[in-house]
Coordinates of C-alpha atoms in Angstrom, one line a residue:
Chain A
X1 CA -5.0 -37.8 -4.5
X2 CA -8.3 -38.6 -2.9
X3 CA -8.2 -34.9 -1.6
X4 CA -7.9 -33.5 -5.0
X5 CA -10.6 -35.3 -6.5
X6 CA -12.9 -34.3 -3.7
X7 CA -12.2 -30.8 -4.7
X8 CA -12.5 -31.2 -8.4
X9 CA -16.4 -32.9 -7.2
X10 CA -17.0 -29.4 -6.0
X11 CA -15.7 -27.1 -8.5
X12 CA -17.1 -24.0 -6.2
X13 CA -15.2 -24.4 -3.3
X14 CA -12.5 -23.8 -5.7
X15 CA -13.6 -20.5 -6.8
X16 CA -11.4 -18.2 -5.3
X17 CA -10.6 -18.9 -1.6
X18 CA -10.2 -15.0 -1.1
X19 CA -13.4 -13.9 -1.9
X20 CA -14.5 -13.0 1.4
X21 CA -11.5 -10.0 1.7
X22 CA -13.4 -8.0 -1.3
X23 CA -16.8 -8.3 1.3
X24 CA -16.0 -7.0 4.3
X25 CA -17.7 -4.2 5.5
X26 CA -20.3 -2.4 3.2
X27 CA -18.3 -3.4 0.1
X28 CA -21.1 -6.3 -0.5
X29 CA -21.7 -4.8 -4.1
X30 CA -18.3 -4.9 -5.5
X31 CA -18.2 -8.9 -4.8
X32 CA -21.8 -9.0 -6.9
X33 CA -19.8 -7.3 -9.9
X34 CA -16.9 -9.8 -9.5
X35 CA -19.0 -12.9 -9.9
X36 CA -20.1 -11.4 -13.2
X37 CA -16.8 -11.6 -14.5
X38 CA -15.3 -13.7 -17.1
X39 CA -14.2 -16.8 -14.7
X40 CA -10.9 -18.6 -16.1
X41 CA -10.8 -22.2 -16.3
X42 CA -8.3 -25.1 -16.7
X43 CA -7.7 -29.0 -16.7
X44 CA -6.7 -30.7 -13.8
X45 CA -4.1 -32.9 -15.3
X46 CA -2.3 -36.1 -13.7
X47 CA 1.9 -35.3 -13.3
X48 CA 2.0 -39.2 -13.0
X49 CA -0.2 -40.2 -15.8
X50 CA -0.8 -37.3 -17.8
X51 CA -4.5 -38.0 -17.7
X52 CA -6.7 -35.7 -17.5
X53 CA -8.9 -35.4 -13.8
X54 CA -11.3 -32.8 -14.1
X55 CA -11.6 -29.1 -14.9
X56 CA -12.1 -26.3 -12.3
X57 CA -12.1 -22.7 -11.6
X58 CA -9.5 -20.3 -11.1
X59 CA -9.3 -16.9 -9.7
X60 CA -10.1 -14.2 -12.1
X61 CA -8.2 -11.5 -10.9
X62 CA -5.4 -14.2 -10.4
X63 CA -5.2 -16.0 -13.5
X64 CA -6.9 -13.4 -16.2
X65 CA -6.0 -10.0 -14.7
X66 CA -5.2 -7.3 -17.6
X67 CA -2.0 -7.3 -18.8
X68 CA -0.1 -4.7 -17.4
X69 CA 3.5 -5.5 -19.2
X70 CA 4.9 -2.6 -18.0
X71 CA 4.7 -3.4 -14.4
X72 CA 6.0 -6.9 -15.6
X73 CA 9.0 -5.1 -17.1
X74 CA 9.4 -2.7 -13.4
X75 CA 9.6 -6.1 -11.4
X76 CA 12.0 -8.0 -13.5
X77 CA 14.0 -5.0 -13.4
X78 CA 13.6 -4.8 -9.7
X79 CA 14.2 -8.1 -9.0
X80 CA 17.9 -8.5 -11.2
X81 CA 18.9 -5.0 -9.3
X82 CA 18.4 -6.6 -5.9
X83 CA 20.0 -9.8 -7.2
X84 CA 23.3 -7.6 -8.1
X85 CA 26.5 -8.4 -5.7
X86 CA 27.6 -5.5 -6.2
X87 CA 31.1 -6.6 -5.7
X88 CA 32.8 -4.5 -8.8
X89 CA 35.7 -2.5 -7.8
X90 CA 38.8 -1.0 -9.7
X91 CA 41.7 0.7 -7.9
X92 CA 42.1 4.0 -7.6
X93 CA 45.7 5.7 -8.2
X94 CA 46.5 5.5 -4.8
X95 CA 45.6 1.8 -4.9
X96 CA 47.8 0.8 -8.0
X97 CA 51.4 -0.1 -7.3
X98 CA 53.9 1.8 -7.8
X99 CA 53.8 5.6 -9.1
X100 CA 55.5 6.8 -5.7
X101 CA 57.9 8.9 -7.4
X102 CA 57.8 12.1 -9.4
X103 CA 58.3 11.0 -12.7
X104 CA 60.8 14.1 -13.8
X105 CA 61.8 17.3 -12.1
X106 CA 59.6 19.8 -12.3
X107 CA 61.0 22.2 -14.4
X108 CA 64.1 22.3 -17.2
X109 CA 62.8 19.4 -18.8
X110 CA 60.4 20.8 -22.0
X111 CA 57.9 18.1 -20.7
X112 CA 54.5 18.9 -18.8
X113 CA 55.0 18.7 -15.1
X114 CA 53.9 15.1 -13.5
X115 CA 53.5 14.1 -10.4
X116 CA 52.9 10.6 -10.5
X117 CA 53.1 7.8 -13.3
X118 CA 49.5 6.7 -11.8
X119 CA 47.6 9.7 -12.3
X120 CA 44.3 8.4 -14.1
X121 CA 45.3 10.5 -17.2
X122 CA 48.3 8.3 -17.7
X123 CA 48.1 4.7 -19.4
X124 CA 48.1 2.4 -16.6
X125 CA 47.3 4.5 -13.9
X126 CA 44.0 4.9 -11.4
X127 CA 40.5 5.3 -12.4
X128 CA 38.6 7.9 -10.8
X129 CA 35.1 7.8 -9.3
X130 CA 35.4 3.8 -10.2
X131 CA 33.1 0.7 -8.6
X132 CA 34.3 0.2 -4.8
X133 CA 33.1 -2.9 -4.3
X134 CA 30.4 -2.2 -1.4
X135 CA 27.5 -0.7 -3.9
X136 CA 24.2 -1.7 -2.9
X137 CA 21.6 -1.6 -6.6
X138 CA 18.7 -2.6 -4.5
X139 CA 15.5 -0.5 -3.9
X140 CA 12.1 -1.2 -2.7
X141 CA 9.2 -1.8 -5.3
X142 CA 5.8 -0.9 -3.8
X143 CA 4.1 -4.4 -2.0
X144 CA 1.1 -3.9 -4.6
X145 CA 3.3 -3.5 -8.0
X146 CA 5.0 -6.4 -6.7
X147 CA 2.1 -8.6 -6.1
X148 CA 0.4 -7.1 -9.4
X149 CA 3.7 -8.5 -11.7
X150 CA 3.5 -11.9 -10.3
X151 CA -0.6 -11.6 -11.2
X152 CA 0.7 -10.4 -14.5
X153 CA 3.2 -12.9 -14.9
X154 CA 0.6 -15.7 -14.2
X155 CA -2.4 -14.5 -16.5
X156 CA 0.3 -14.3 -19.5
X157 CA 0.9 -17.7 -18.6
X158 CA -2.9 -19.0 -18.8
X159 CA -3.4 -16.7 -21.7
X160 CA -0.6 -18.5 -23.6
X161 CA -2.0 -21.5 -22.6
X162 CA 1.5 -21.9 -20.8
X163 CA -0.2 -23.0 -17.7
X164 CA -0.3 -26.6 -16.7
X165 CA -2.2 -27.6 -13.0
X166 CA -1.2 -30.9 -11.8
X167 CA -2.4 -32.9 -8.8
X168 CA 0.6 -33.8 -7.4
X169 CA 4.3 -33.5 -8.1
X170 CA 5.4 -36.7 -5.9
X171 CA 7.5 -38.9 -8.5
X172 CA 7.6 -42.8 -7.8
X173 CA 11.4 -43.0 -7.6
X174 CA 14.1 -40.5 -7.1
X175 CA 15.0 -41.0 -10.3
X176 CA 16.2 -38.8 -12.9
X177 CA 15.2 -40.8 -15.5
X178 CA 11.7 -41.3 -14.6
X179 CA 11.0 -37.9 -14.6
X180 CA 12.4 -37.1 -17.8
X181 CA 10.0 -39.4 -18.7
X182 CA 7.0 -37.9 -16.9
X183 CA 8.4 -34.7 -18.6
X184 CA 8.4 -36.0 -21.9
X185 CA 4.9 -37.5 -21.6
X186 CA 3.5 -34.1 -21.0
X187 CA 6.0 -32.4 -24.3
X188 CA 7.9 -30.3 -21.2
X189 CA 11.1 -29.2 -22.1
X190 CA 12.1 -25.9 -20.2
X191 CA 9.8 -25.5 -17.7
X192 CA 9.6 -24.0 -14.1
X193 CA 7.9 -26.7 -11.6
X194 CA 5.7 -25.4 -8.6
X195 CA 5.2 -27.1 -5.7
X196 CA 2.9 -25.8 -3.0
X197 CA 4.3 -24.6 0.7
X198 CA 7.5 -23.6 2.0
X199 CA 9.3 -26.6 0.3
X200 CA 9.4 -28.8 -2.8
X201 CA 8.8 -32.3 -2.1
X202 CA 12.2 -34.6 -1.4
X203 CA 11.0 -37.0 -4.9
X204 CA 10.9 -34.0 -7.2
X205 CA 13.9 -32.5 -5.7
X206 CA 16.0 -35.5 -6.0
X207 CA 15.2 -36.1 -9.3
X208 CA 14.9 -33.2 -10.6
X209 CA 17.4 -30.6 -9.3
X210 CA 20.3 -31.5 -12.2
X211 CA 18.1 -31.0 -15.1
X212 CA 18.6 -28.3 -17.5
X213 CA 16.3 -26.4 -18.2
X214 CA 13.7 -27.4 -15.3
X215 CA 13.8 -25.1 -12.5
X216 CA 11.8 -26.0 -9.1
X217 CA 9.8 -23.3 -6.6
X218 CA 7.6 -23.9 -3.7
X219 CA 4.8 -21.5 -4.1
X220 CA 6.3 -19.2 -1.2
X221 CA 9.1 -18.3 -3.7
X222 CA 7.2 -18.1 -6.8
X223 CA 9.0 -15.0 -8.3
X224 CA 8.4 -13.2 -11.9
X225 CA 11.9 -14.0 -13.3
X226 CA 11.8 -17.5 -12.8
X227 CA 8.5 -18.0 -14.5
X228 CA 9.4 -16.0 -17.5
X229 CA 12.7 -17.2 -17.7
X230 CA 10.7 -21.1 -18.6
X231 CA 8.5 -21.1 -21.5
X232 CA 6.2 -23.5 -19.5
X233 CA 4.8 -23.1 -15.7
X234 CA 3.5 -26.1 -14.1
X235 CA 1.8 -25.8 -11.0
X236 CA 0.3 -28.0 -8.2
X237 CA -3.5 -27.3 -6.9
X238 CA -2.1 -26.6 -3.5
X239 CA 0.2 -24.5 -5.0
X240 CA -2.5 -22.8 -7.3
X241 CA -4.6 -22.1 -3.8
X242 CA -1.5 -20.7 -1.9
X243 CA -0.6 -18.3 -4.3
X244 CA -4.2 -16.9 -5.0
X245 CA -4.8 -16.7 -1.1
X246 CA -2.0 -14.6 -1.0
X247 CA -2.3 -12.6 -4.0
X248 CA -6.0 -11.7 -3.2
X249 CA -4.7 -10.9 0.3
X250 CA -2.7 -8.6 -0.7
X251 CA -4.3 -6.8 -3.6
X252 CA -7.7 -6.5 -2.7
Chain B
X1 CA 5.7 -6.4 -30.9
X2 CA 6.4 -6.0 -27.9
X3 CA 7.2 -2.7 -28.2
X4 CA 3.2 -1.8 -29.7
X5 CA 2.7 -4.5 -26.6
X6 CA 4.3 -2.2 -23.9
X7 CA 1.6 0.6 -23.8
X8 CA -1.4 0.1 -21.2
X9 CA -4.0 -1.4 -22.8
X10 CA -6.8 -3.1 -20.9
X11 CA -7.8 -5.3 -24.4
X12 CA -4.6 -6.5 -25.7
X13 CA -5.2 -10.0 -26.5
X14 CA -2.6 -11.7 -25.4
X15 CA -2.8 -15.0 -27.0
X16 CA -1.9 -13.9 -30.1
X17 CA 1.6 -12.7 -29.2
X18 CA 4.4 -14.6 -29.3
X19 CA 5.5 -16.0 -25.9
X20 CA 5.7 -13.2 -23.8
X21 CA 9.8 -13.6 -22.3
X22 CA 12.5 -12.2 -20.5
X23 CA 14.0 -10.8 -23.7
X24 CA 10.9 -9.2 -24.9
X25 CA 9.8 -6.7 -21.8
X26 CA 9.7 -3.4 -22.3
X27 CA 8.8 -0.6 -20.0
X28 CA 6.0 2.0 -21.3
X29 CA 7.7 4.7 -23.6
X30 CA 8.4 8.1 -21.8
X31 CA 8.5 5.8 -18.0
X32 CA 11.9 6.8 -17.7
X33 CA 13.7 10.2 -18.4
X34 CA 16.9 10.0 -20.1
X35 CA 20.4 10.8 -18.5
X36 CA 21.5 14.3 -18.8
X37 CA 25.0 13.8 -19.9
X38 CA 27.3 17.3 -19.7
X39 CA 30.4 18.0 -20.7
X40 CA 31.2 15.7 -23.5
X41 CA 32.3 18.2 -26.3
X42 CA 30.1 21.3 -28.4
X43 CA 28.0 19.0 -30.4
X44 CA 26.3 17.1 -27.3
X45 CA 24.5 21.1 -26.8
X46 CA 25.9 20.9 -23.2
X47 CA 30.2 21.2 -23.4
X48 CA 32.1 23.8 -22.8
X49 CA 29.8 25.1 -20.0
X50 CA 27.5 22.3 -19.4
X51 CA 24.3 24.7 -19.5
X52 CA 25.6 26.3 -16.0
X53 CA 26.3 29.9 -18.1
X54 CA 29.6 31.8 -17.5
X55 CA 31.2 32.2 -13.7
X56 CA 29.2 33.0 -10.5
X57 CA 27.0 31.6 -8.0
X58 CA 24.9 29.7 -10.8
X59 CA 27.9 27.5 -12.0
X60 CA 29.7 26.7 -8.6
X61 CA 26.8 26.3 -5.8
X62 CA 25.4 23.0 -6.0
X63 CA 22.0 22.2 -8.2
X64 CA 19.6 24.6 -5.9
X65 CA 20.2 27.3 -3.2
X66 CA 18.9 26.9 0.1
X67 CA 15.2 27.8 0.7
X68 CA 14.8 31.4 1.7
X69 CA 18.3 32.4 1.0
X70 CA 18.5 35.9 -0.4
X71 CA 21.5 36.7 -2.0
X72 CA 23.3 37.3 1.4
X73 CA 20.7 39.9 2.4
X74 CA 19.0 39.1 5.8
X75 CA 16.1 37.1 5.0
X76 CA 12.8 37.4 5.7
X77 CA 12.3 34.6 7.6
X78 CA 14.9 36.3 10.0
X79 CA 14.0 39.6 9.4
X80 CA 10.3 39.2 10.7
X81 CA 9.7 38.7 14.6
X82 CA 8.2 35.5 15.0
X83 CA 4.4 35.5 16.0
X84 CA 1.2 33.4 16.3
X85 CA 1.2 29.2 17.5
X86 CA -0.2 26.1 16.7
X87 CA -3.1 25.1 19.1
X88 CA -1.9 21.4 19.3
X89 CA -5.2 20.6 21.1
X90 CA -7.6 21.8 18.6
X91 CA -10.0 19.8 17.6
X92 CA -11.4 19.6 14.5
X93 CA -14.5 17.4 13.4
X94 CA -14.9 16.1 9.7
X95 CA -17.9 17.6 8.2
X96 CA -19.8 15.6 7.0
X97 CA -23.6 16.2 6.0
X98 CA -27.3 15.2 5.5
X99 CA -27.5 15.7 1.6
X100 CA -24.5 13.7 1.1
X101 CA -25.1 10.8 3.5
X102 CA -28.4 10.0 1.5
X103 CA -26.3 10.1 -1.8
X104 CA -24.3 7.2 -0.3
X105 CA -27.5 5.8 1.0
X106 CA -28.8 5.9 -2.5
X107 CA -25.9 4.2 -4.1
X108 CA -26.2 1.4 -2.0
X109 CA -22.8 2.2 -0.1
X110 CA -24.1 2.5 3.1
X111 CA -27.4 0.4 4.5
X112 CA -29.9 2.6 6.3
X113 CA -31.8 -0.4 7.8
X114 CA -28.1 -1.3 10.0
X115 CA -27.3 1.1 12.4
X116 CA -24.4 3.2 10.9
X117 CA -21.4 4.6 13.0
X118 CA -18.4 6.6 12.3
X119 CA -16.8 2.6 11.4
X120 CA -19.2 2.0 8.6
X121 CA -18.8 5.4 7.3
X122 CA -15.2 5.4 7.6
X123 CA -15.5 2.0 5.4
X124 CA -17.0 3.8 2.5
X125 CA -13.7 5.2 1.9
X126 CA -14.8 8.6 0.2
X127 CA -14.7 10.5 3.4
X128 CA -11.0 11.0 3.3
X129 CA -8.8 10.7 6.8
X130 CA -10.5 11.2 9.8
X131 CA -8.5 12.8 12.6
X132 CA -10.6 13.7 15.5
X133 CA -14.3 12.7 14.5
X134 CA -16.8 13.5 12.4
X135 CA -19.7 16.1 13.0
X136 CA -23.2 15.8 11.3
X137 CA -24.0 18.7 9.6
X138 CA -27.7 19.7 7.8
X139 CA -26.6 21.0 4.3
X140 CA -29.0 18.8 2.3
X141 CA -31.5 18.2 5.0
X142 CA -34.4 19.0 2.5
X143 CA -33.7 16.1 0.3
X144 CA -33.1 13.6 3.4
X145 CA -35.8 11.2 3.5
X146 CA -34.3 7.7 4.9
X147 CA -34.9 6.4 8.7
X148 CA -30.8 6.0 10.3
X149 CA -29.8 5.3 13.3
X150 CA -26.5 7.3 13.4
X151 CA -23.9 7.5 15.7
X152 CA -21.4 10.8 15.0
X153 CA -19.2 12.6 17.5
X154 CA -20.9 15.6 17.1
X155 CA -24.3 17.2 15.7
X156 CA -25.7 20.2 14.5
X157 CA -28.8 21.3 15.9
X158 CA -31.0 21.4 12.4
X159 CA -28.8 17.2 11.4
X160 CA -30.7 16.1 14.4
X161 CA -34.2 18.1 13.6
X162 CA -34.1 16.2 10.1
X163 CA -32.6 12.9 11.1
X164 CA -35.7 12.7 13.8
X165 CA -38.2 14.3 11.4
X166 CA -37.5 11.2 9.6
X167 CA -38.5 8.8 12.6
X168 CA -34.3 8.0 13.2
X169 CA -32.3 8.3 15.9
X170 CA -28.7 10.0 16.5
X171 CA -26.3 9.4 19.4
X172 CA -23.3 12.0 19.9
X173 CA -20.7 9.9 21.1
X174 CA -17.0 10.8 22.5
X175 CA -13.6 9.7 21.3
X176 CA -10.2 10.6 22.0
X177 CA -7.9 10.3 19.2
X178 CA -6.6 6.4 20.8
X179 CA -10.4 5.7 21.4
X180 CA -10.9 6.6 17.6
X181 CA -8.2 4.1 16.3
X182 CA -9.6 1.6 18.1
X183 CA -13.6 2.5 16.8
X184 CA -12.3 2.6 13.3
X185 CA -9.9 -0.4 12.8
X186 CA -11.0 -2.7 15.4
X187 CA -8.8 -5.6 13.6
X188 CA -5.8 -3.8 14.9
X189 CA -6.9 -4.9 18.1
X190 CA -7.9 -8.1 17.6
X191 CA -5.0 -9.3 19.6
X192 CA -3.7 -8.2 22.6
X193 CA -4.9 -5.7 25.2
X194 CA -7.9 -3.4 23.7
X195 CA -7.8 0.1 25.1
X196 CA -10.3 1.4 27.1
X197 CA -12.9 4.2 26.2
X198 CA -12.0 7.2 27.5
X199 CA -14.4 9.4 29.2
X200 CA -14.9 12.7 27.5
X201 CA -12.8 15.7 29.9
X202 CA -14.4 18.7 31.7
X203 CA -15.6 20.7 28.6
X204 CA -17.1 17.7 26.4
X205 CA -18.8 15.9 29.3
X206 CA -21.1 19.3 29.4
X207 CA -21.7 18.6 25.5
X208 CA -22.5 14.8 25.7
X209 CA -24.5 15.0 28.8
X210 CA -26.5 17.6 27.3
X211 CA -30.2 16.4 25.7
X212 CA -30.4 18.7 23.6
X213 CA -27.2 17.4 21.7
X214 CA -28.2 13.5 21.6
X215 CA -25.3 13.1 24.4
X216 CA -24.5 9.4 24.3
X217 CA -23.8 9.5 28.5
X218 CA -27.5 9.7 28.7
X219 CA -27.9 6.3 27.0
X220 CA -27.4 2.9 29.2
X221 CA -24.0 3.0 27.2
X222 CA -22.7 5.8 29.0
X223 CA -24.4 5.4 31.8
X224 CA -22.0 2.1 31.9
X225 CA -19.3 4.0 30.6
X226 CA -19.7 6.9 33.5
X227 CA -20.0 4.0 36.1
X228 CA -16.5 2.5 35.1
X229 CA -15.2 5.8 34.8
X230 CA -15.9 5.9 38.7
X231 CA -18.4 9.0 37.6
X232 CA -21.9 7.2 38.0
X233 CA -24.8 9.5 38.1
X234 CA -23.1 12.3 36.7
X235 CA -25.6 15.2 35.3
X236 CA -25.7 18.9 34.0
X237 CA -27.0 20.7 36.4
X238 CA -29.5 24.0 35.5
X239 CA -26.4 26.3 36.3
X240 CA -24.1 24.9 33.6
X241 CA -22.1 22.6 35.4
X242 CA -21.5 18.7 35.5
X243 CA -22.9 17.6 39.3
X244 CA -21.5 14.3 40.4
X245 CA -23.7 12.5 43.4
X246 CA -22.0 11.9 46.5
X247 CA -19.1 13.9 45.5
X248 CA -18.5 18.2 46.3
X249 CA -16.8 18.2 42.9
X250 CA -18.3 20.1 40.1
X251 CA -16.3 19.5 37.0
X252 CA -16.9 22.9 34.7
X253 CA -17.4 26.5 36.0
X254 CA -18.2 29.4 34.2
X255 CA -15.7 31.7 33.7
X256 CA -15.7 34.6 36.7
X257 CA -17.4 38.3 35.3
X258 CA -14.8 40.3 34.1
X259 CA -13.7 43.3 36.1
X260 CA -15.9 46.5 36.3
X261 CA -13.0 48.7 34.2
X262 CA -15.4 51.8 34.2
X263 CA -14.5 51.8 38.1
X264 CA -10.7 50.9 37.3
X265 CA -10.4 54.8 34.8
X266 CA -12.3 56.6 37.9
X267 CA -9.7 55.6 40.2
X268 CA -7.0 56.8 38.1

């Protein structure tokens, strides 16, 4: 708590974390045009309380980058492909029982000749060219387009004033109930909760893993489907800090 | 909406949409190319024959035919005798010249008052790949006016006349391609063992100990580096070749006079 508030004192240190990757080398004036830019802003909001703390800065390219909702579109469709099981499978004629034996002789009878009552012509019999069961729908999306749609994905967020920072997502008790609360105080219904690092914290995940409609990341999963799939997107200021670092790192 | 949405623009104001969801994404018209489905009866345009035309080579062999395949007819890539090879030593130095080095000076992309090397250039990022080095060429040298302190792999004669005209200085210096790597992206080596310089071999120790090229093994740099490389002292001596102190090696020869063939037709 303390540490947040010492970083709301100095809205600055804030400002984009990554800054320094955009200067390296003789690339000194490109950073002079960024701090031009248009520089996105937002409350810092108490999960606890619901008070406000203090306002500060987030990363332009980050939070306000233009909205490209094509390449949103490319990495939701990525992302469901790779999701796929791919465990679809029909049987083929040889796979279907029965259909051993030649149905009539071959000639005398006035009929068409038939081998097998499982051909995949006849009612009941094979399919042809069918799901096996081992297809694999994944496929690699370049690093950049990936890192762009989550940009995307958050910027549509801030735009639509979707976008909620919190200090903290620690919740007193394990308790169902007291979140609901907390949830209701800030008018959350569906919403995807962020926590920053490689895990959620044990409160929130106790309490609020059997809630519909709530969904919980840390910020190393943060994906586009799950914030799109949840009207609101709440996020912690680690989290927010994490996930520009890594952004700017790779985009720029 | 979302479908006016969809198309790239830079200025679409996206707080007056409605909430931007799964349900709503669309890709940009024309990204993907429809299906071609064949075969499914003569109104779909492609039944009876799918497009492939009557019999032949054009409807059974797969989509294309091999590249260079004639009809059956020997080819001509095995009809003509193979000749000519690919000199996998060549060298070959990125131009790079005066005129355009003070355009990037002007811009502000590169700062004349630091010392520049092929790193800073390669930094711009306009120069394109560079393989084996880049050579300093003079196209432009009337407009080139700043003071530099460059360090290429190679220089014209006229780059170094203008760069000095202008009170800078220029160092020719050697890399193999490993040496390069290492010049240019230095963060890949931030870690771990970093690779030596290597000295330059026979033929390009005559170039860089040379002063009329700016040779960088004339400099207490490759002084250091000839020391190391266990070839201190080293100099071009008046007949053309590299004299090491101490040692009865001399690294480069001139070739040996060709035959007398006038005396060769006599004979016969």
């Amino acid at each position: 708590m303390s540490f947040c508030k010492a970083l709301v004192n100095h809205p600055l240190r804030l400002v984009s974390l990554c800054k320094g990757f955009s200067s390296i080398g003789s690339f000194s004036h490109i950073q002079k045009d960024w701090d031009e830019y248009y520089q996105p802003e937002t409350w810092l909001t108490s999960f606890e309380t619901g008070e406000r703390l203090g306002i500060f800065k987030l990363d332009n390219r980050v939070f306000s980058c233009s909205p490209r909702l094509d390449i949103l579109q490319r990495v939701v469709i990525w992302q469901l492909a790779k999701k796929r099981a791919g465990t679809a499978k029909v049987k083929t004629r040889g796979e279907v029982r029965g259909g051993g034996r030649k149905p009539w002789p071959q000639k005398g009878h006035g009929q068409a000749r038939q081998g097998s009552i499982r051909a995949p012509h006849w009612k009941g019999g094979g399919v042809v060219h069918g799901p096996r069961g081992n297809a694999d729908y994944s496929y690699t999306l370049p690093k950049k387009v990936k890192a762009l749609g989550l940009c995307t994905a958050l910027s549509v967020k801030y735009t639509q004033n979707d976008l909620m920072v919190v200090d903290d997502l620690t919740v007193n008790n394990n308790n169902t109930k007291n979140l609901l609360r907390i949830l209701d105080i800030h008018g959350l219904k569906s919403v995807l909760l962020v926590d920053g690092g490689d895990y959620v914290n044990m409160s929130i995940a106790m309490s609020g893993g059997n809630i519909p409609h709530v969904d919980l990341l840390p910020s190393t999963g943060l994906n586009v489907v799950s914030i799109l799939s949840r009207d609101k997107l709440v996020l912690t200021l680690g989290a927010v800090r994490m996930i520009e670092n890594r952004l700017c790192n790779l985009l720029y | 909406m979302a479908g006016a949405a969809s198309w790239v623009r830079k200025s679409i104001d996206l707080s007056r949409l409605p909430r931007i969801k799964l349900n709503t994404l669309q890709d940009l018209p024309g990204a993907l190319k429809k299906e071609r489905r064949v075969g499914r009866g003569p109104g779909s345009k492609r039944g009876k024959t799918c497009g492939r035309g009557h019999k032949g080579q054009g409807q059974r062999n797969p989509k294309s035919i091999r590249v260079g395949f004639e009809g059956g007819q020997t080819p001509f890539y095995l009809r003509v005798p193979k000749h000519g090879f690919k000199n996998k030593f060549r060298v070959e130095y990125k131009p790079f010249n005066l005129g355009y080095l003070q355009h990037l000076i002007n811009t502000g992309r590169v700062d004349p008052s630091q010392p520049i090397d092929m790193y800073t250039l390669n930094k711009v990022n306009t120069l394109g790949h560079i393989k084996h080095g880049i050579k300093l060429l003079a196209d432009g040298a009337d407009s080139f006016t700043s003071k530099v302190d460059i360090e290429v792999s190679r220089a014209s004669k006229a780059a170094i006349d203008a760069i000095e005209r202008n009170g800078g200085t220029i160092t020719t210096t050697y890399f193999n391609k490993l040496g390069l790597r290492v010049h240019l992206k230095p963060e890949k080596y931030e870690e771990g063992r970093k690779p030596r310089q290597a000295l330059p071999d026979k033929y390009d120790m005559r170039y860089y100990l040379n002063p009329e090229n700016r040779g960088y093994l004339l400099t207490e740099k490759g002084e250091q580096r000839l020391k190391e490389g266990n070839m201190a002292g080293a100099y071009l001596g008046d007949d053309g070749r590299v004299h090491i102190p101490g040692k009865k090696v001399t690294l480069y020869s001139e070739p040996s006079p060709p035959k007398d063939k006038s005396k060769g037709s006599e004979e016969q």
